[in-house]
Short mmCIF file of C-alpha atoms in Angstrom, two decimals:
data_model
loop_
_atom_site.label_atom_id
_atom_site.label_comp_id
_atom_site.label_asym_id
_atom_site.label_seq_id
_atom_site.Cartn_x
_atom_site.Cartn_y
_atom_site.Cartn_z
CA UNK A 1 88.71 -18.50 -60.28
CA UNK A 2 90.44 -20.54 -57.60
CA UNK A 3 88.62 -22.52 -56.19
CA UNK A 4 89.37 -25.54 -57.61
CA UNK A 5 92.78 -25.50 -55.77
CA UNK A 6 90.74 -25.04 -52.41
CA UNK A 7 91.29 -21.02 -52.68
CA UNK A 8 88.62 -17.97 -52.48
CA UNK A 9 88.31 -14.92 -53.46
CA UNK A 10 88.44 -13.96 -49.64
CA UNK A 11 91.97 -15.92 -49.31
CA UNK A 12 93.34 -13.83 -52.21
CA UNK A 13 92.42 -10.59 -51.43
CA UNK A 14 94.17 -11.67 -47.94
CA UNK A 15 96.98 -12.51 -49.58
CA UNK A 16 97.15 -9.34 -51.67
CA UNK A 17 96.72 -7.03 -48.10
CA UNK A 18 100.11 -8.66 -46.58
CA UNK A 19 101.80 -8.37 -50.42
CA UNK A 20 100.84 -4.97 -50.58
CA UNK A 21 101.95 -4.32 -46.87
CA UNK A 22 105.41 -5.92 -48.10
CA UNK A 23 105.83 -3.27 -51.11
CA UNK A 24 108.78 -1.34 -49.60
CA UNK A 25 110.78 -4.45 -48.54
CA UNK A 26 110.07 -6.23 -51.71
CA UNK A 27 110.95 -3.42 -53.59
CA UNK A 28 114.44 -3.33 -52.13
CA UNK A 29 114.80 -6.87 -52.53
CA UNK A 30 114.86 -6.12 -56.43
CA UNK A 31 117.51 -4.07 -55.78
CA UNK A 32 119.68 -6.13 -53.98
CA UNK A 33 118.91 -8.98 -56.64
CA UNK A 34 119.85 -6.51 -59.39
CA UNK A 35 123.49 -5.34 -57.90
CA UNK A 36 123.97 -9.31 -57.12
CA UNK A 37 123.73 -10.51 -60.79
CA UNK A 38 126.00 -6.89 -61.71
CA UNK A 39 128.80 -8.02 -59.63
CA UNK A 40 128.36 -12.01 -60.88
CA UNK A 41 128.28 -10.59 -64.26
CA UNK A 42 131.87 -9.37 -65.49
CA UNK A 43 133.33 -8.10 -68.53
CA UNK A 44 136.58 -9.97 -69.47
CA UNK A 45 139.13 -9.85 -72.49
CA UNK A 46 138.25 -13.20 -74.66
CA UNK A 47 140.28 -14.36 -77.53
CA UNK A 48 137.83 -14.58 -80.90
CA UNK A 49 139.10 -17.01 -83.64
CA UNK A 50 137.91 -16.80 -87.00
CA UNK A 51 137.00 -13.17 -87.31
CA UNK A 52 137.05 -10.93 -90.93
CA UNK A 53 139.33 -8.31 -89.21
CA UNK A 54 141.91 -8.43 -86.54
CA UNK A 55 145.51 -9.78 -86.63
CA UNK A 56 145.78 -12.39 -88.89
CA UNK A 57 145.92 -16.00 -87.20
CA UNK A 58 148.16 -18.26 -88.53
CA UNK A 59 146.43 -21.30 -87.55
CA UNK A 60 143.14 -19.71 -89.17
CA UNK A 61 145.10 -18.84 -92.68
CA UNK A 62 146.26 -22.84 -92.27
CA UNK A 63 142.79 -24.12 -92.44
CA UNK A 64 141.06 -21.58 -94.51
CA UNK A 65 144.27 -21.80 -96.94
CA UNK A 66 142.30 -22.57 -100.36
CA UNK A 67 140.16 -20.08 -99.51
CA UNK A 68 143.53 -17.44 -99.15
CA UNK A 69 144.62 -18.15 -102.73
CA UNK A 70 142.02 -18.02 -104.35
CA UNK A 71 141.35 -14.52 -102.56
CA UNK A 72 145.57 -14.19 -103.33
CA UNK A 73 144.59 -14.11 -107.43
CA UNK A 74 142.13 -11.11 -106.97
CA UNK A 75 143.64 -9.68 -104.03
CA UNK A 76 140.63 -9.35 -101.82
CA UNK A 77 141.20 -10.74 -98.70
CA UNK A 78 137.95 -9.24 -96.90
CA UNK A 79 136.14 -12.43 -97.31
CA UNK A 80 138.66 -14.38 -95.36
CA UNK A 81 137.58 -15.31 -91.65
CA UNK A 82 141.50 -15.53 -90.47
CA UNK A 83 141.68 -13.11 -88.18
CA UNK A 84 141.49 -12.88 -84.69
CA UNK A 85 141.36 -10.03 -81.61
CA UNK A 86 140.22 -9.83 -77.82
CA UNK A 87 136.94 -8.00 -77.24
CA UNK A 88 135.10 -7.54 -73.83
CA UNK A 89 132.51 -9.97 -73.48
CA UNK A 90 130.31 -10.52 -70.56
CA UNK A 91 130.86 -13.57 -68.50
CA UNK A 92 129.38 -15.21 -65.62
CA UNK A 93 130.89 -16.19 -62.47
CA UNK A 94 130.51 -19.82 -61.93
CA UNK A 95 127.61 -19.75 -59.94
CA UNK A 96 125.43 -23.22 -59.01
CA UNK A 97 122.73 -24.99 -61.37
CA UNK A 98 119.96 -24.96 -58.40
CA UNK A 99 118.94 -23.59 -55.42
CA UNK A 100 116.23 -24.91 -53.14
CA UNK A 101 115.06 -22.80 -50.33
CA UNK A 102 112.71 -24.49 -47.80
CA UNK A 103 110.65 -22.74 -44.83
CA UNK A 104 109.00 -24.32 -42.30
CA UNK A 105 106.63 -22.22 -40.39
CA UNK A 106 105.21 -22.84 -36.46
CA UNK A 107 102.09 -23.30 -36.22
CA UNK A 108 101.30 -24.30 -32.93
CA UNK A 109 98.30 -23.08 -30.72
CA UNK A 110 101.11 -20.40 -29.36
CA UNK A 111 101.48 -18.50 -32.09
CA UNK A 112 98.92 -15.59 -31.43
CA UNK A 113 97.87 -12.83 -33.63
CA UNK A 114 100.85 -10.61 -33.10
CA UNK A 115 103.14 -13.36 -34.20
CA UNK A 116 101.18 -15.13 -36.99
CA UNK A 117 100.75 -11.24 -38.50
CA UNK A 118 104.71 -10.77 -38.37
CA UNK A 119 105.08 -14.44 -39.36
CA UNK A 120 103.14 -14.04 -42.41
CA UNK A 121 104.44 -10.06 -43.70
CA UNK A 122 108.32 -12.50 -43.49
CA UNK A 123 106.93 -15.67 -45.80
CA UNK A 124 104.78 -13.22 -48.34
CA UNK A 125 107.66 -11.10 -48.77
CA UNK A 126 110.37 -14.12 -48.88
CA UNK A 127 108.43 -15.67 -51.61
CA UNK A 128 107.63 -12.92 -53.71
CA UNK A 129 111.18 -11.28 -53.51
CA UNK A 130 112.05 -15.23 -54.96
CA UNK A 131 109.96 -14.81 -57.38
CA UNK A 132 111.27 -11.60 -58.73
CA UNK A 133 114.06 -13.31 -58.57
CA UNK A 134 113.29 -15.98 -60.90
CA UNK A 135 112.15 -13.26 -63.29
CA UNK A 136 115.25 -11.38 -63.08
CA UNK A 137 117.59 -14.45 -63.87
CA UNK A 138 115.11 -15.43 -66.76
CA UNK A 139 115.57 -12.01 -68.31
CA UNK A 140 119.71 -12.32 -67.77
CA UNK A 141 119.81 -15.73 -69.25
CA UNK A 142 121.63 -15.02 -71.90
CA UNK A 143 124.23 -12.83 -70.97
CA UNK A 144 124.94 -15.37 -67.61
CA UNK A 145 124.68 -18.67 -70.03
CA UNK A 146 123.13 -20.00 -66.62
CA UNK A 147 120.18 -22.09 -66.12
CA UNK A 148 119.69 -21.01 -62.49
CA UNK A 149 116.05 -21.00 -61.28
CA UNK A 150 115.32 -20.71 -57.60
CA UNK A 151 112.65 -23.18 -56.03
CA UNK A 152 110.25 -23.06 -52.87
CA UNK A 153 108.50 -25.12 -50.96
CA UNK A 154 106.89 -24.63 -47.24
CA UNK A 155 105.78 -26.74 -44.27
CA UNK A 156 103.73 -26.06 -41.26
CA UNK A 157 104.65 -28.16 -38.19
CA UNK A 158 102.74 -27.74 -34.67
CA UNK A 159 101.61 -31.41 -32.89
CA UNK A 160 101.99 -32.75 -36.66
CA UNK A 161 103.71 -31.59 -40.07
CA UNK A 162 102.65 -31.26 -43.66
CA UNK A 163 103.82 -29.57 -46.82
CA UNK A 164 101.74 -26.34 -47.69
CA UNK A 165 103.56 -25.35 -50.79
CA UNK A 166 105.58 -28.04 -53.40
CA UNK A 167 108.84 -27.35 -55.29
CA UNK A 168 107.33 -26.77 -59.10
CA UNK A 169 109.57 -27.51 -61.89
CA UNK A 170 109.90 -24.53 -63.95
CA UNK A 171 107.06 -21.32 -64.98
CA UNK A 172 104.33 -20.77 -63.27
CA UNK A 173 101.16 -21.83 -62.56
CA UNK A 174 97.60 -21.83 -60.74
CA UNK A 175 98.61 -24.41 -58.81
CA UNK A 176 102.16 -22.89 -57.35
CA UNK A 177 99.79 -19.95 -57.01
CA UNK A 178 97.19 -21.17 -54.91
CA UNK A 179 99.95 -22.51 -52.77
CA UNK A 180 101.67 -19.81 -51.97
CA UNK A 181 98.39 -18.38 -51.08
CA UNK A 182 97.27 -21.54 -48.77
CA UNK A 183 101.37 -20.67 -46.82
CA UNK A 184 100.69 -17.20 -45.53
CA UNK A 185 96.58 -17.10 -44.97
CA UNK A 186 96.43 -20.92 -43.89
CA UNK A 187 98.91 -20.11 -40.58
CA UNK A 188 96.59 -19.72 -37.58
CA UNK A 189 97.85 -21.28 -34.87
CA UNK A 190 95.56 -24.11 -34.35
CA UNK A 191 98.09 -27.49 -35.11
CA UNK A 192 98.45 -28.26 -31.23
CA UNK A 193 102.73 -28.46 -30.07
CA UNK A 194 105.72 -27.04 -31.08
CA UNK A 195 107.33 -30.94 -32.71
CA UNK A 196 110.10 -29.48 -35.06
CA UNK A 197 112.37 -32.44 -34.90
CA UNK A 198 110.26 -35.01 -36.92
CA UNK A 199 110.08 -32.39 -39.51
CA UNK A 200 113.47 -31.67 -39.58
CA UNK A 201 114.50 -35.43 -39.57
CA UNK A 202 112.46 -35.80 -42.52
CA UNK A 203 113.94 -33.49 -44.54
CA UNK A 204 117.21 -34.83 -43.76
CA UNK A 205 116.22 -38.51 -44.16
CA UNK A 206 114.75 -37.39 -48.06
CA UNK A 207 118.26 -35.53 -49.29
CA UNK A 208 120.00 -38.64 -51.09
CA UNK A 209 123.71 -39.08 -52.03
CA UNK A 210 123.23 -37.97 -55.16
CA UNK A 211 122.07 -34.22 -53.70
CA UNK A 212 124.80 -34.42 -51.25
CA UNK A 213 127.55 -34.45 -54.25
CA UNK A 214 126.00 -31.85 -55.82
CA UNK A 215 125.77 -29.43 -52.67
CA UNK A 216 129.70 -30.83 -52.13
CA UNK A 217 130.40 -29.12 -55.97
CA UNK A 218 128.55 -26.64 -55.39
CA UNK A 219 125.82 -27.28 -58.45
CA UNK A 220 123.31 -27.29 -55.78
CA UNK A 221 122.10 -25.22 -52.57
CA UNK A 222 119.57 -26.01 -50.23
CA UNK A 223 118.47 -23.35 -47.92
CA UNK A 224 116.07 -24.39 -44.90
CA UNK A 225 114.59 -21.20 -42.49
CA UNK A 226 112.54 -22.45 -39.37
CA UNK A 227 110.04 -19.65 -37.89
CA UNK A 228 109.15 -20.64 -34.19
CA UNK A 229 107.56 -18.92 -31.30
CA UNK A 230 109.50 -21.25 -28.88
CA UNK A 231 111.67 -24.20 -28.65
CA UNK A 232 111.05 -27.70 -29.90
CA UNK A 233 109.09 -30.40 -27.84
CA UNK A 234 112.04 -32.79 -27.88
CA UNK A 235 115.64 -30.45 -28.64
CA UNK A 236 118.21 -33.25 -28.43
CA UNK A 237 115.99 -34.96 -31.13
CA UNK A 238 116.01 -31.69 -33.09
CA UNK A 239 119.57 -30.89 -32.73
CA UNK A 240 120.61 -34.38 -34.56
CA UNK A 241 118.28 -33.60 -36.95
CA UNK A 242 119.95 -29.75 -37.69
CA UNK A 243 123.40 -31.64 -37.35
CA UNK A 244 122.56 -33.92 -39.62
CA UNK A 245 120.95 -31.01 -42.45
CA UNK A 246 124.53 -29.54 -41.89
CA UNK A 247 126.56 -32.27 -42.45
CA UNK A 248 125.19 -33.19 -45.66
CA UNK A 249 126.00 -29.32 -46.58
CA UNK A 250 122.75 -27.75 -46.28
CA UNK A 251 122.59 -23.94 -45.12
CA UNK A 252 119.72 -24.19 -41.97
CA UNK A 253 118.91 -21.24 -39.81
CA UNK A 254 116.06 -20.42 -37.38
CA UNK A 255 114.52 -17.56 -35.93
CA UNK A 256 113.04 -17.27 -32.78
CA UNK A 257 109.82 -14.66 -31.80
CA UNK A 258 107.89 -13.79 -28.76
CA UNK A 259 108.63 -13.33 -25.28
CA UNK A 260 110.35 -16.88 -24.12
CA UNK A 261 111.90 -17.49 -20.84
CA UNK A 262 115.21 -18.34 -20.11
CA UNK A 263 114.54 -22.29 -20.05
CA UNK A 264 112.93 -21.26 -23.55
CA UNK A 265 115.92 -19.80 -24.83
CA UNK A 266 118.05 -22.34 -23.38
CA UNK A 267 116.40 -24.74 -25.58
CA UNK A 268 116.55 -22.98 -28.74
CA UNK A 269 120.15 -22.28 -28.60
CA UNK A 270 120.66 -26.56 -27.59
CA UNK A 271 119.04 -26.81 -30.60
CA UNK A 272 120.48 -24.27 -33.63
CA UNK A 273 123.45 -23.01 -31.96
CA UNK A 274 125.83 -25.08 -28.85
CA UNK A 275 127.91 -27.04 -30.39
CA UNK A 276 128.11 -25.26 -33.91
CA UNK A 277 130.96 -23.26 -35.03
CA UNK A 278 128.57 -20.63 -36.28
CA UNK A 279 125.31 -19.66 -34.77
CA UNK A 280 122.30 -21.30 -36.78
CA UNK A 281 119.39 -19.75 -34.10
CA UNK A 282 118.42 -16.29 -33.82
CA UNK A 283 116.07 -14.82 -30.91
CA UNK A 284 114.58 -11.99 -32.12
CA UNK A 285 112.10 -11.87 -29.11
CA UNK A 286 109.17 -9.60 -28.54
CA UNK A 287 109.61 -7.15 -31.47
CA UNK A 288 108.38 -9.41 -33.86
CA UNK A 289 108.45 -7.11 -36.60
CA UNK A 290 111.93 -7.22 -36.59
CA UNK A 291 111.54 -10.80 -38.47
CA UNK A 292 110.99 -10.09 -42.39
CA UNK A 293 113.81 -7.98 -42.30
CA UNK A 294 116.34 -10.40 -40.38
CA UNK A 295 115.39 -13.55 -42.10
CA UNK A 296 115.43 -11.07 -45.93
CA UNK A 297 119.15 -10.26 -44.35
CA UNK A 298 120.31 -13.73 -43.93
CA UNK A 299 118.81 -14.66 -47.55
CA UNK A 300 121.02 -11.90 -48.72
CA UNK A 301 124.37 -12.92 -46.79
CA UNK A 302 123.30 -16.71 -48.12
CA UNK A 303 123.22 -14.84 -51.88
CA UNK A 304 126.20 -13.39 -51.23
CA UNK A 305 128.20 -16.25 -50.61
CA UNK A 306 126.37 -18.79 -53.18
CA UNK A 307 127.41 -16.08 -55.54
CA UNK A 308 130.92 -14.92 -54.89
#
């Protein structure tokens, strides 16, 4: 029972159609999280001090030495922790403490039923395969002596914004539940324009210095994905915002659905891509069911690099 977090029975069984429709793609999302963590994970030689068989250490002998005459009077030396060898040892890439992945999802009164459908199938899938995720790094956490959890939030912007789903400190619960459930069967298409920019600007206004130096070591990594049926109301405003996201080392993409014209288009590249020395903006265009799979492929090239 739900409902105390403002969600039915009829929102979860909606929510459990588009997870089930996503079984394939979520499937081989677990694979691609399980070769990820292989190749972070490598065996290496280690030196191990203080062992009762090996070659004997002289440093070891030193500060175990009342210990080696005694064992010298009775000739039994199997007691004697002075040895040392190299065994293989599994060993984790330095990887980073924390990564943050944001999506903000269009909800303006263009997105019809066609795009809303393809828009949810790419945010169920995104946040499950996360999820499995988490799971996966929970049951490695000893071997990668890593404390690495993966957090999610979502927004829906249209005339307005507002955050759907929170970033949750660690577990799970009802709560994170229910909001993940509100994100995919709340989008509808009904929150007026297409105003990315004061979203975007917000984001970047909240990341303080003190997340800034730890995306610049690497102990954090923000990842923001904009889904849009269009281009923003005001795109110099937006573009600011996205150079600003980048400059303080965040990893921001966008994709682009529907059929747009070239003005459109224009726009959306003003916004995510001129100016950049990588593309940030992606049209996909009118086969929007091409979008779970090209936004799960930039997650994995974003892996891939946070990783290696």
């Amino acid at each position: 029972d739900l409902t105390e977090y403002g969600v039915d029975l009829n929102d979860q069984r909606k929510f459990q159609f588009y997870a089930n429709k996503m079984k394939k793609e979520r499937e081989e999302m677990r694979n691609f999280w399980k070769l990820l963590l292989g190749k972070a994970i490598q065996e290496v030689n280690v030196r191990k001090n203080k062992l009762l068989r090996g070659h004997i250490n002289v440093n070891d002998v030193i500060y175990n030495y009342p210990d080696f005459v005694e064992a010298q009077k009775d000739g039994n030396y199997r007691k004697l922790r002075i040895y040392d060898q190299y065994v293989l040892t599994p060993q984790m890439k330095e990887i980073t403490d924390r990564i943050e992945v944001t999506i903000l999802m269009d909800n303006s009164g263009s997105m019809d039923e066609n795009k809303i459908e393809a828009a949810r199938k790419a945010l169920i899938v995104t946040l499950l395969s996360l999820e499995d995720f988490n799971d996966y790094l929970l049951s490695k956490k000893s071997s990668m002596h890593s404390d690495l959890r993966i957090y999610t939030e979502t927004y829906f912007f249209g005339g307005s914004h507002y955050k759907v789903k929170s970033f949750h400190k660690s577990g799970y619960s009802e709560k994170e539940m229910c909001e993940k459930i509100k994100s995919v069967v709340r989008l509808s298409g009904n929150d007026g324009s297409t105003d990315d920019a004061s979203l975007l600007n917000e984001i970047a206004d909240e990341i303080n210095d003190k997340q800034v130096h730890l995306m610049k070591k690497g102990k954090l990594v923000k990842l923001i994905f904009e889904i849009t049926d269009g281009c923003s109301n005001t795109p110099g405003s937006a573009h600011k915002a996205v150079e600003k996201l980048i400059e303080k080392n965040c990893l921001v993409y966008a994709f682009q659905i529907g059929k747009n014209s070239a003005s459109d288009i224009k726009d959306f590249n003003q916004v995510w891509n001129d100016g950049f020395s990588i593309p940030h903006g992606i049209t996909i265009g009118e086969d929007v069911n091409r979008l779970p799979k090209l936004l799960l492929n930039t997650i994995k090239e974003n892996m891939r690099m946070i990783f290696q």
